[in-house]
Short mmCIF file of N, CA, C and O in Angstrom, two decimals:
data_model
loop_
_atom_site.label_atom_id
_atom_site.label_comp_id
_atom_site.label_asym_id
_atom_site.label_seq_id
_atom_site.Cartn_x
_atom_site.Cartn_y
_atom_site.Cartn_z
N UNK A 1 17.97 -6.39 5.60
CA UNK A 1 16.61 -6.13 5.99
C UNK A 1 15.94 -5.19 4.99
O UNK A 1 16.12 -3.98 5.12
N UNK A 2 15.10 -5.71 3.93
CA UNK A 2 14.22 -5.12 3.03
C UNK A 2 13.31 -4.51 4.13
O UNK A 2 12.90 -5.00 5.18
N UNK A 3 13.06 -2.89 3.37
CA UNK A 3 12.14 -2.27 4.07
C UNK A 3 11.43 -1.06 3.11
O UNK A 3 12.00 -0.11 2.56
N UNK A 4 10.10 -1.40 3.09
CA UNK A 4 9.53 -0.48 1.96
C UNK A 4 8.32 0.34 2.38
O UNK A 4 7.29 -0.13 2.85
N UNK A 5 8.54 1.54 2.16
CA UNK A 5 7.65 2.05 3.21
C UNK A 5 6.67 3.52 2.25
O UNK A 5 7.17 4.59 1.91
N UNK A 6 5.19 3.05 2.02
CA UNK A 6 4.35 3.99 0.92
C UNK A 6 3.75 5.24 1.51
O UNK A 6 3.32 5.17 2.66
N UNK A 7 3.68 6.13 1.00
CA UNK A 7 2.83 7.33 1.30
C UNK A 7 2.48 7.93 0.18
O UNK A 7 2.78 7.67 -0.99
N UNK A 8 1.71 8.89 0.70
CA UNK A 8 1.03 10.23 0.05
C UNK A 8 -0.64 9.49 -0.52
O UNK A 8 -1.08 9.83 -1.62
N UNK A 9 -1.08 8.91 -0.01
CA UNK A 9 -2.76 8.18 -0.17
C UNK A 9 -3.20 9.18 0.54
O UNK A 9 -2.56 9.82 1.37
N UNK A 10 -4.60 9.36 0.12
CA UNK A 10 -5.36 10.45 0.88
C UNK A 10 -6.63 10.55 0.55
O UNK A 10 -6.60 10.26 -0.65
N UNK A 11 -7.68 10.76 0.80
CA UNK A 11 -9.12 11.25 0.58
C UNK A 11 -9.09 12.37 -0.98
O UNK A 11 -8.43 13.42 -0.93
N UNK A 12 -9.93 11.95 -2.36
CA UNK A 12 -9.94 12.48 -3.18
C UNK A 12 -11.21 12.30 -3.64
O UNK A 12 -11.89 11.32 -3.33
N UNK A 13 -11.83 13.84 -4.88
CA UNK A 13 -12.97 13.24 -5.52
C UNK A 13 -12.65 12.99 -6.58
O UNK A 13 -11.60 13.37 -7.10
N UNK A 14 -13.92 11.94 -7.38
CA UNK A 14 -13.58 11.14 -8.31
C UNK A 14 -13.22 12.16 -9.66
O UNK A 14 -13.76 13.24 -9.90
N UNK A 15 -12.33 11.58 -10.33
CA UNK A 15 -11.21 12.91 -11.29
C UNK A 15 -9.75 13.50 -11.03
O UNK A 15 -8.92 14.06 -11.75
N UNK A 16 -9.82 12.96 -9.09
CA UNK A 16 -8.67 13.96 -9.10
C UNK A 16 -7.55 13.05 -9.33
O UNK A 16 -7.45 12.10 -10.11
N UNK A 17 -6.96 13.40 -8.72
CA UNK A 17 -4.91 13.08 -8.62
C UNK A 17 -4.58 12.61 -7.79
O UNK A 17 -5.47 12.84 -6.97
N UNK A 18 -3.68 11.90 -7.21
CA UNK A 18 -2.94 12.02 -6.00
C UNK A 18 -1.25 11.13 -6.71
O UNK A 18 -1.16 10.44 -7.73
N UNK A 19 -0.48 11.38 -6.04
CA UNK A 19 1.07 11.06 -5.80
C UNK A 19 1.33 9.96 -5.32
O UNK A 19 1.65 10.18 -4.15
N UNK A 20 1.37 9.01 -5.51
CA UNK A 20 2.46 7.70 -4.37
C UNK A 20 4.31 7.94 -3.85
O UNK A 20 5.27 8.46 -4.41
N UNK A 21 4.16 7.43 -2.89
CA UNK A 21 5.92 7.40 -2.86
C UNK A 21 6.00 6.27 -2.07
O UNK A 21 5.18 6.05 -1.19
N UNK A 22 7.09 5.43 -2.38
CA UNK A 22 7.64 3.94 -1.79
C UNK A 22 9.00 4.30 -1.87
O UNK A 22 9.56 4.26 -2.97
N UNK A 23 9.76 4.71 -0.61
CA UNK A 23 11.12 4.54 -0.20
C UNK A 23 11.42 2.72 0.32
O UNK A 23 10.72 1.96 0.99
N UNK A 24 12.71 2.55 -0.33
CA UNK A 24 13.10 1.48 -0.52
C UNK A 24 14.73 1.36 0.55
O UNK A 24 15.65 2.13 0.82
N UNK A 25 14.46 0.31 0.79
CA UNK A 25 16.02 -0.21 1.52
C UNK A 25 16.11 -1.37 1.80
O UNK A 25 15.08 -2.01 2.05
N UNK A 26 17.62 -2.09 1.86
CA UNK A 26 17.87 -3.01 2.07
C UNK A 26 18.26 -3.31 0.96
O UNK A 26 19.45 -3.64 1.04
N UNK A 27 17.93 -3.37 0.06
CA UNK A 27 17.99 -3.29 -1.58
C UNK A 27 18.47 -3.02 -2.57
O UNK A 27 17.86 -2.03 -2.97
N UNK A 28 19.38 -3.35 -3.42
CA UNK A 28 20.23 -2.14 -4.84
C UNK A 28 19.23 -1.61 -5.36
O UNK A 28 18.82 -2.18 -6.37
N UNK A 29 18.59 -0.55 -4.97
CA UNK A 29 17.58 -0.22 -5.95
C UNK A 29 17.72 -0.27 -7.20
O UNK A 29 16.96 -1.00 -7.84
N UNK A 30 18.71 0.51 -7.85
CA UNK A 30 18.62 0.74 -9.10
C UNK A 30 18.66 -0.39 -10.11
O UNK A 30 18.45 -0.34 -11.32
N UNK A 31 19.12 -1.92 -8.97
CA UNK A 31 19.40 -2.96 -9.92
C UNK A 31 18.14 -3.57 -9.69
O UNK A 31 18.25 -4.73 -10.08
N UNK A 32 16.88 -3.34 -9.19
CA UNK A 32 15.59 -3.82 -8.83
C UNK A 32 14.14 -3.05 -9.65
O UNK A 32 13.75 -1.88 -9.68
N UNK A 33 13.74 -4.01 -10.12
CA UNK A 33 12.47 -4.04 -11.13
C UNK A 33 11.59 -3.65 -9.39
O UNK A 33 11.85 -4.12 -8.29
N UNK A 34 10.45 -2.55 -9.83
CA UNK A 34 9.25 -2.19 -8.91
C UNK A 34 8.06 -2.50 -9.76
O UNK A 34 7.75 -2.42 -10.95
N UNK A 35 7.37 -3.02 -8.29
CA UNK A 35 5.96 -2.93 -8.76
C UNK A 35 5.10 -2.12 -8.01
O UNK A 35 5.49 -2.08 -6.84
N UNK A 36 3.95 -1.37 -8.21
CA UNK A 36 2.71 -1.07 -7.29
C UNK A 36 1.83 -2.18 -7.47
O UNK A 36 1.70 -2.89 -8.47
N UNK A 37 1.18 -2.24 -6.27
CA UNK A 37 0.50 -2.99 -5.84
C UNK A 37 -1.22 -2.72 -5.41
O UNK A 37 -1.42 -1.54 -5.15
N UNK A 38 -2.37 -3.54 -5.31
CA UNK A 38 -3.62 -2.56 -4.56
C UNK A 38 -4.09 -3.63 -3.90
O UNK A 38 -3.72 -4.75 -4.24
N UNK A 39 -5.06 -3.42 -2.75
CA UNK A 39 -5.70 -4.44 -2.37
C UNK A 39 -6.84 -4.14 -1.45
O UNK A 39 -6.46 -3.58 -0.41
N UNK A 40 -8.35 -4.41 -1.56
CA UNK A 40 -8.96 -4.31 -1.15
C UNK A 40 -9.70 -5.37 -0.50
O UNK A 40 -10.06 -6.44 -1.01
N UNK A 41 -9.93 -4.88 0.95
CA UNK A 41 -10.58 -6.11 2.10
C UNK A 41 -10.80 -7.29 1.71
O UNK A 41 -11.50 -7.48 0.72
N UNK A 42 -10.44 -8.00 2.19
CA UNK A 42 -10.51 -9.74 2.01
C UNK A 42 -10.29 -10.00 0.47
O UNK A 42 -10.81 -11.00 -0.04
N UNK A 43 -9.60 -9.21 -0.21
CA UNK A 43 -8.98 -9.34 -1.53
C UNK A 43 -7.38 -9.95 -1.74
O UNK A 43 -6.45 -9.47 -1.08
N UNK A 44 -7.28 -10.49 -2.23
CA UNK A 44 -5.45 -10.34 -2.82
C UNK A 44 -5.44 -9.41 -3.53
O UNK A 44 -6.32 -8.89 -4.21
N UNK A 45 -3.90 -9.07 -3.29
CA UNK A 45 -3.33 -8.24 -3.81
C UNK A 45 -3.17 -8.40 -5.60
O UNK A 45 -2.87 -9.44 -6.19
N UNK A 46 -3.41 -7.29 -6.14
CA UNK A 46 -3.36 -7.04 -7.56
C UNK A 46 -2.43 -6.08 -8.23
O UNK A 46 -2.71 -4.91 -7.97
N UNK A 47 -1.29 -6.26 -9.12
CA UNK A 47 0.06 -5.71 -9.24
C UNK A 47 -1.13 -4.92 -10.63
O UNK A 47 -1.93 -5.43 -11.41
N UNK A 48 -0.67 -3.39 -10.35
CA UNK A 48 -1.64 -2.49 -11.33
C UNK A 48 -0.18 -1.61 -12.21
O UNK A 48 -0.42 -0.91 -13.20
N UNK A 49 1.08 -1.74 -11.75
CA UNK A 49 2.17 -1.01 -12.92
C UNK A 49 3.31 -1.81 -12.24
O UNK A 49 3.30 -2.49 -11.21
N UNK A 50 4.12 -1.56 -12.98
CA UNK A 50 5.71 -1.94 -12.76
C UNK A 50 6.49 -1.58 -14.29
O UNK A 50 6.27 -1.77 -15.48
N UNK A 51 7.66 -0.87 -13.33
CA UNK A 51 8.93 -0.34 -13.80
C UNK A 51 10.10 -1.26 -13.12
O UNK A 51 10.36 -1.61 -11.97
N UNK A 52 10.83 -1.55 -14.79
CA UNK A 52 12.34 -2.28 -14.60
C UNK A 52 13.09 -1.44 -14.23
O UNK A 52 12.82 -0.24 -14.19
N UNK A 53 14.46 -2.11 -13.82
CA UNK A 53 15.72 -1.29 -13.44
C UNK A 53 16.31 -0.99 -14.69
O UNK A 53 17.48 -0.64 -14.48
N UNK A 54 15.96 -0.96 -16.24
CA UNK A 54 15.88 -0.20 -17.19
C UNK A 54 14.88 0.74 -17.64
O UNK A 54 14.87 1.32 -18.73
N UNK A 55 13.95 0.86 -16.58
CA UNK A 55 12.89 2.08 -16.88
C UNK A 55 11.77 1.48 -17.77
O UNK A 55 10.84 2.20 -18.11
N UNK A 56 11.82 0.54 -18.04
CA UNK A 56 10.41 -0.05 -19.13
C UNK A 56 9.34 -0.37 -17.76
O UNK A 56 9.62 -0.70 -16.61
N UNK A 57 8.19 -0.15 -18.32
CA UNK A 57 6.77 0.05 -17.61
C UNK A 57 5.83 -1.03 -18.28
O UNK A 57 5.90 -1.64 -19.35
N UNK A 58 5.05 -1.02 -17.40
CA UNK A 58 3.63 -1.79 -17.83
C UNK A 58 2.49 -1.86 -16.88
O UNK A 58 2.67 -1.83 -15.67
N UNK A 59 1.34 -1.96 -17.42
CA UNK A 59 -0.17 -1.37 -16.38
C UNK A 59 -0.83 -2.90 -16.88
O UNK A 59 -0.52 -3.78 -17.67
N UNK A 60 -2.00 -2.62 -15.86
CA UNK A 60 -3.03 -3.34 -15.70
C UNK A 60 -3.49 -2.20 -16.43
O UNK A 60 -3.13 -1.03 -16.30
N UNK A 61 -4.55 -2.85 -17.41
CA UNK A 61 -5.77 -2.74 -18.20
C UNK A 61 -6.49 -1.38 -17.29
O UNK A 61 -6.55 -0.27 -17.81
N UNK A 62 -7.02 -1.63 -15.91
CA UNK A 62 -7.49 -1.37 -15.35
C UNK A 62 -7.39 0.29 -15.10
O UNK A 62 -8.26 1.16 -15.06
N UNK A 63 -5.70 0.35 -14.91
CA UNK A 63 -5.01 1.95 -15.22
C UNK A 63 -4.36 2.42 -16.04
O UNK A 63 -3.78 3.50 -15.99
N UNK A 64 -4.40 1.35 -17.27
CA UNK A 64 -3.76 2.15 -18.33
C UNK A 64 -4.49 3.21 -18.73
O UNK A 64 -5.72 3.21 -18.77
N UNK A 65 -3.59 4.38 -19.12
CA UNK A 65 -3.98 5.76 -19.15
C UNK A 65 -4.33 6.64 -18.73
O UNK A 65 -4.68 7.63 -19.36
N UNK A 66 -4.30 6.43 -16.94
CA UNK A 66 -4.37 6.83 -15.94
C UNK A 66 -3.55 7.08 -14.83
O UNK A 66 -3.57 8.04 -14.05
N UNK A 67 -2.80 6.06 -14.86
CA UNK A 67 -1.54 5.85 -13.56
C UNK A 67 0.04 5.87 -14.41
O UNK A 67 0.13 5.27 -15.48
N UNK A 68 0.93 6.40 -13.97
CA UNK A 68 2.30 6.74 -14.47
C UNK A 68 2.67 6.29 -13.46
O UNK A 68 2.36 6.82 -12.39
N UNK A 69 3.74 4.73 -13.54
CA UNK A 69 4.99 4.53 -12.64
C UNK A 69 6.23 5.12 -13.23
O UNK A 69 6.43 5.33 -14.42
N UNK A 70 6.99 5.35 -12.29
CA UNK A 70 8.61 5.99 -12.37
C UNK A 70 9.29 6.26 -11.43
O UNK A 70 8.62 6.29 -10.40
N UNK A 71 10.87 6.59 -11.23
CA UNK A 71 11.52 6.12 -10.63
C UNK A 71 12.41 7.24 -10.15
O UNK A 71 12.58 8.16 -10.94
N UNK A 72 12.87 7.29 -9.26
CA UNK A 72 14.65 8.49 -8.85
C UNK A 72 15.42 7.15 -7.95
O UNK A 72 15.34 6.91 -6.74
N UNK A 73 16.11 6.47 -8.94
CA UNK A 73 17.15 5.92 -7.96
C UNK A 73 17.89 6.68 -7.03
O UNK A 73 17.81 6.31 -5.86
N UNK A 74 18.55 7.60 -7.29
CA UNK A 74 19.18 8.91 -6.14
C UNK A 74 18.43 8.78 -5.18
O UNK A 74 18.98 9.02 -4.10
N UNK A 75 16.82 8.36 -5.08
CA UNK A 75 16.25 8.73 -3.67
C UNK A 75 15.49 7.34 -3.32
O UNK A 75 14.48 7.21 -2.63
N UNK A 76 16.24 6.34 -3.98
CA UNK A 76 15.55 5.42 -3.27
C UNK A 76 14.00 4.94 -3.33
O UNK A 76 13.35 4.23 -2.57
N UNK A 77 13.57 5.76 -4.84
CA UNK A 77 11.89 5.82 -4.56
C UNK A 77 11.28 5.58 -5.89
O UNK A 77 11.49 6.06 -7.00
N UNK A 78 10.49 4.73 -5.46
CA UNK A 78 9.54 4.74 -6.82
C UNK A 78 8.14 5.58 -6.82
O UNK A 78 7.38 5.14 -5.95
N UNK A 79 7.66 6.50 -7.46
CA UNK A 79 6.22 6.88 -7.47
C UNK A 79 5.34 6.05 -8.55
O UNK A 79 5.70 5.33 -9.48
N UNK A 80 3.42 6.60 -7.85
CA UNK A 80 2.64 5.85 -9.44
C UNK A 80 1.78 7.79 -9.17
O UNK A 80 1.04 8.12 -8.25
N UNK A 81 2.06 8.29 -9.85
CA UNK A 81 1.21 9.13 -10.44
C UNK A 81 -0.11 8.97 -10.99
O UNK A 81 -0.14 8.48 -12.12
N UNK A 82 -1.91 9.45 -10.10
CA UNK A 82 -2.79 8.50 -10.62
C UNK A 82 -3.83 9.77 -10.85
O UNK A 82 -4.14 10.57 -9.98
N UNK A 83 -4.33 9.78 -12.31
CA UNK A 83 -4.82 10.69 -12.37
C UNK A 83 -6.17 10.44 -12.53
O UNK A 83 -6.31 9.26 -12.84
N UNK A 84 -7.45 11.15 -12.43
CA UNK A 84 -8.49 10.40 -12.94
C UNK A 84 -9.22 9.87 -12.63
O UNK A 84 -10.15 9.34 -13.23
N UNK A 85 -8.74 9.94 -10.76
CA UNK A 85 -8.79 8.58 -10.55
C UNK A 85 -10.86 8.17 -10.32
O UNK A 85 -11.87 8.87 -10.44
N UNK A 86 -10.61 6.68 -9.94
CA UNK A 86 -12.35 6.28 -9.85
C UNK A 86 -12.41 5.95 -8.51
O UNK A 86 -11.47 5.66 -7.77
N UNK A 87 -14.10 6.04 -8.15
CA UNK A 87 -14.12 5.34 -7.02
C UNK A 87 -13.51 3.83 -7.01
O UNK A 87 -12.57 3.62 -6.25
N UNK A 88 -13.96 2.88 -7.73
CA UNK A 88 -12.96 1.99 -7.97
C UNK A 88 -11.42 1.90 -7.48
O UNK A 88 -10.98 0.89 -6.94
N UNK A 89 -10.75 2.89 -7.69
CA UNK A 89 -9.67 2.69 -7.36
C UNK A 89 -9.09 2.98 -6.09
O UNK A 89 -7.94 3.20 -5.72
N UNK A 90 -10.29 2.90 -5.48
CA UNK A 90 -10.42 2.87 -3.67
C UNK A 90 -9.76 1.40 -3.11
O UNK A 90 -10.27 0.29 -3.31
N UNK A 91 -8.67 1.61 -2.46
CA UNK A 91 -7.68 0.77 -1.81
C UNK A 91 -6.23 0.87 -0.92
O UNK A 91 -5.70 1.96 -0.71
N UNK A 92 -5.77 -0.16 -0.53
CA UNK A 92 -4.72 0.40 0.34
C UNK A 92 -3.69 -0.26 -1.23
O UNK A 92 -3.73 -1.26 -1.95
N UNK A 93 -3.06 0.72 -1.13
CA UNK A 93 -1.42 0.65 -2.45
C UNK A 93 -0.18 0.44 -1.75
O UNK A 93 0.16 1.03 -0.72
N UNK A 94 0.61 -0.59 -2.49
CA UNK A 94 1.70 -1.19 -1.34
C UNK A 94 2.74 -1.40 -3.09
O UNK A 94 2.34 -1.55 -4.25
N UNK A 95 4.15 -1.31 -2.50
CA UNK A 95 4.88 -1.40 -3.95
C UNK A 95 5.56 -2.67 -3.36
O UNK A 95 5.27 -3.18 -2.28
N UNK A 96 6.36 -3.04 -4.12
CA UNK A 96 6.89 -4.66 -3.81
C UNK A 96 7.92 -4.63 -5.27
O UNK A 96 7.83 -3.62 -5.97
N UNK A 97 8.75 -5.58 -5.63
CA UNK A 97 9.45 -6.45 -6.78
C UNK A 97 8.10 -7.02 -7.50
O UNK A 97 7.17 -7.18 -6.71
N UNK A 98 7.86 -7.32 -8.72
CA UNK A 98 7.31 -8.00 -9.72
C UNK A 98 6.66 -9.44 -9.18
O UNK A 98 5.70 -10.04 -9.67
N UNK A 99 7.43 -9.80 -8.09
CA UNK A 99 6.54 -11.21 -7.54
C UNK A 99 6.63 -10.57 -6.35
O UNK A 99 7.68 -11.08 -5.94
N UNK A 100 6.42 -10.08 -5.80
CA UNK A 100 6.07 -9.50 -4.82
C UNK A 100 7.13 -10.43 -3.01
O UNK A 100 6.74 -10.36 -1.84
N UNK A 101 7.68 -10.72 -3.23
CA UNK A 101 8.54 -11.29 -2.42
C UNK A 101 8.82 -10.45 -1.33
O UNK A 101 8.24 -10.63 -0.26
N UNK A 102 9.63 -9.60 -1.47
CA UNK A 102 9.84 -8.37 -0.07
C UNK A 102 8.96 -8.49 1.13
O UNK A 102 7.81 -8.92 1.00
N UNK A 103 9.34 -8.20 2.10
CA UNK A 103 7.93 -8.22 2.99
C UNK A 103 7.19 -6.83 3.05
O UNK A 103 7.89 -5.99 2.49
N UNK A 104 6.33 -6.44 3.41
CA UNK A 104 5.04 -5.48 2.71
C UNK A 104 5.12 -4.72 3.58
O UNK A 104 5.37 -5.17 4.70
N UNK A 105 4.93 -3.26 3.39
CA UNK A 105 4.86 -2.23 3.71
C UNK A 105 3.81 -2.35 4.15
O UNK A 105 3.10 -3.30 3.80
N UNK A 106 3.22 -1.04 5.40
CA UNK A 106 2.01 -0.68 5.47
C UNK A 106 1.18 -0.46 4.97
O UNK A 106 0.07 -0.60 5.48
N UNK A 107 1.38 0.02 3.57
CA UNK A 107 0.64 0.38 2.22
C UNK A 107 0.40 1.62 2.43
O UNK A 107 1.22 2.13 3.20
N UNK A 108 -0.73 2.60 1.90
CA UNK A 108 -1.22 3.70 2.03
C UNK A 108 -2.62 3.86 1.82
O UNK A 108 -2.79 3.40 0.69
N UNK A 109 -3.69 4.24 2.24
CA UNK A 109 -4.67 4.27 1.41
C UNK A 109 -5.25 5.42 0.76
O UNK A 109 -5.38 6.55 1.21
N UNK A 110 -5.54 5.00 -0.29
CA UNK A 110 -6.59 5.63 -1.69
C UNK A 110 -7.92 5.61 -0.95
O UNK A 110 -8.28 4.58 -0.36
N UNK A 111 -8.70 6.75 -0.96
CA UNK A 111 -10.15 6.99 -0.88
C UNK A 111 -10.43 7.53 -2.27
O UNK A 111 -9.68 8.45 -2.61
N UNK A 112 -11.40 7.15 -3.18
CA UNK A 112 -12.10 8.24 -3.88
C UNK A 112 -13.46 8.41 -3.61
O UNK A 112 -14.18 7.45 -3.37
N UNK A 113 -13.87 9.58 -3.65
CA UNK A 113 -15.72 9.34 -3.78
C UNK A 113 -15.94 9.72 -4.67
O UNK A 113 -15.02 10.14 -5.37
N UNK A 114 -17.23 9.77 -5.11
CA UNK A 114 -18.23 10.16 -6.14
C UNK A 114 -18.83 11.22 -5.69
O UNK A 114 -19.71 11.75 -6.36
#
């Protein structure tokens, strides 16, 4: 039973920061590629970073130079570190595998204002 479960979303103004965390189970983590995920109302979901189970990364356009994925296998967790952030990047954030297969967490949500 895959079970992935996000926090630390919260109300921010536009510039600031906030933390993700996605605890993972069911899963070898360490032998599992992560992705973050975003999705806004009557949207699909849009994969914005992912980290392999060798630590290599990659962004959407959208947050490159803004968002840091990374990893503590010891805890089961992947974070996206988002700095900067925009109103734009107002959404609920859900992490998943690279095709997104797992079944989906609650997500968390991102507020930013202006």
């Amino acid at each position: 039973q895959v079970r992935l479960v996000e926090s630390g979303g919260g109300l921010v103004q536009a510039g600031g920061s906030l933390r993700l965390s996605c605890v993972a189970s069911g899963i070898i983590f360490r032998f599992s590629d992560m992705s973050w995920y975003r999705q806004a109302p009557g949207n699909q979901r849009e994969s914005v970073a992912t980290i392999t189970s060798g630590g290599e990364t990659n962004y959407a356009d959208s947050v490159k130079g803004r968002f840091t994925i990374s990893r503590d296998n010891a805890k089961n967790t992947v974070y996206l570190q988002m700095n900067n952030l925009k109103p734009e990047d107002t959404r609920v954030y859900y992490c998943n595998g690279p095709r997104g297969l797992a079944p989906w967490g609650q997500g968390t949500q991102v507020t930013v204002s202006s």
